[in-house]
Amino acid sequence: MSTLNKQQHMSITLQLQDIQTTLPDHVTLVAVSKTKPISDIMEAYNAGQRVFGENKIQEMCDKFEEMPKDIQWHMIGHVQRNKVKYMAPFVSLIHGVDNFKLLKEINKQAKANDRTINCLLQIKIAEEDSKFGMSLNEASELLKSDAFLDLKHINITGVMGMATFTDNMTQVENEFNTLQKAFNHLKDLQPENTVFKTISMGMSGDYKLAITCGSTMVRVGSSIFGERNYKA
Ligand SMILES: *Cc1c(COP(=O)(O)O)cnc(C)c1O
């Protein structure tokens, strides 16, 4: 048991460095630490990693409390509106914004905390029905709306997408290209309250392909921390 732990412990640093050295300078690595214990995250922190992604608000808040305060916490999962208030004081970037009501709540909670919260619009690029996200059309309508202009405490910094879970890399590539095109289209609208710079796409299995398709932010979990055990 202890030997196994030690091996796992060492490999986090090595795997992180391995990935970091292959990333172009313009690509940000979000280390996806969901389900992983503080000790694992500290290992990555001590190896220099400062950006971490979680998909449950409560878990992210607990980790925020216990961990060094120079960590940038990204919410990468589906966001429930009634829980926005818990992360509003500290969250660095919310990836999965896919409706106006949610954006309005984020704006309200950001204002209450006297800050501006950075958000990405999640665009639906996968064929699967299970994935969240807006159509490109819905996203443009949102950015062009008068109601959006009133949200002074949010800053849309780009888009996020999740490709279909498949071995068919041609399909994944097409979906990534769709997101890159959506980004360019929305950026060209030059809406207020936005600084379009981020395309968040690519996970452990496909982040290299995502980068060739224009990704500027990859969300990598299992290739750094190992497989997740959801029963633990
Ligand atoms: C879990 C998760 C990831 C990381 O997945 P890996 O395959 O472990 O790299 C990336 N993005 C989102 C939205 C996730 O929920």
XYZ file of C-alpha atoms and ligand atoms in Angstrom, residues 32 34 55 76-77 160 162 202-205 219-223 228 230, ligand 1:
33
model
C -8.396 18.685 -13.366
C -11.882 16.452 -9.188
C -16.587 20.023 -11.465
C -15.379 23.188 -15.322
C -18.610 21.321 -14.559
C -15.632 26.033 -23.975
C -16.604 19.045 -25.083
C -9.138 19.131 -25.059
C -8.863 16.557 -22.266
C -6.410 13.743 -21.519
C -7.323 11.707 -24.582
C -8.374 20.510 -19.185
C -6.325 17.476 -18.253
C -7.118 15.173 -15.322
C -6.310 11.486 -15.550
C -3.069 11.944 -17.515
C -10.392 8.529 -10.959
C -15.654 7.598 -8.151
C -13.187 15.441 -15.873
C -13.156 16.503 -16.913
C -11.990 16.742 -17.665
C -10.718 15.916 -17.536
O -10.897 14.635 -18.049
P -9.626 13.654 -18.240
O -10.070 12.725 -19.299
O -9.435 12.996 -16.922
O -8.465 14.468 -18.640
C -12.015 17.788 -18.579
N -13.105 18.556 -18.751
C -14.236 18.364 -18.039
C -15.403 19.252 -18.270
C -14.301 17.333 -17.106
O -15.436 17.139 -16.409
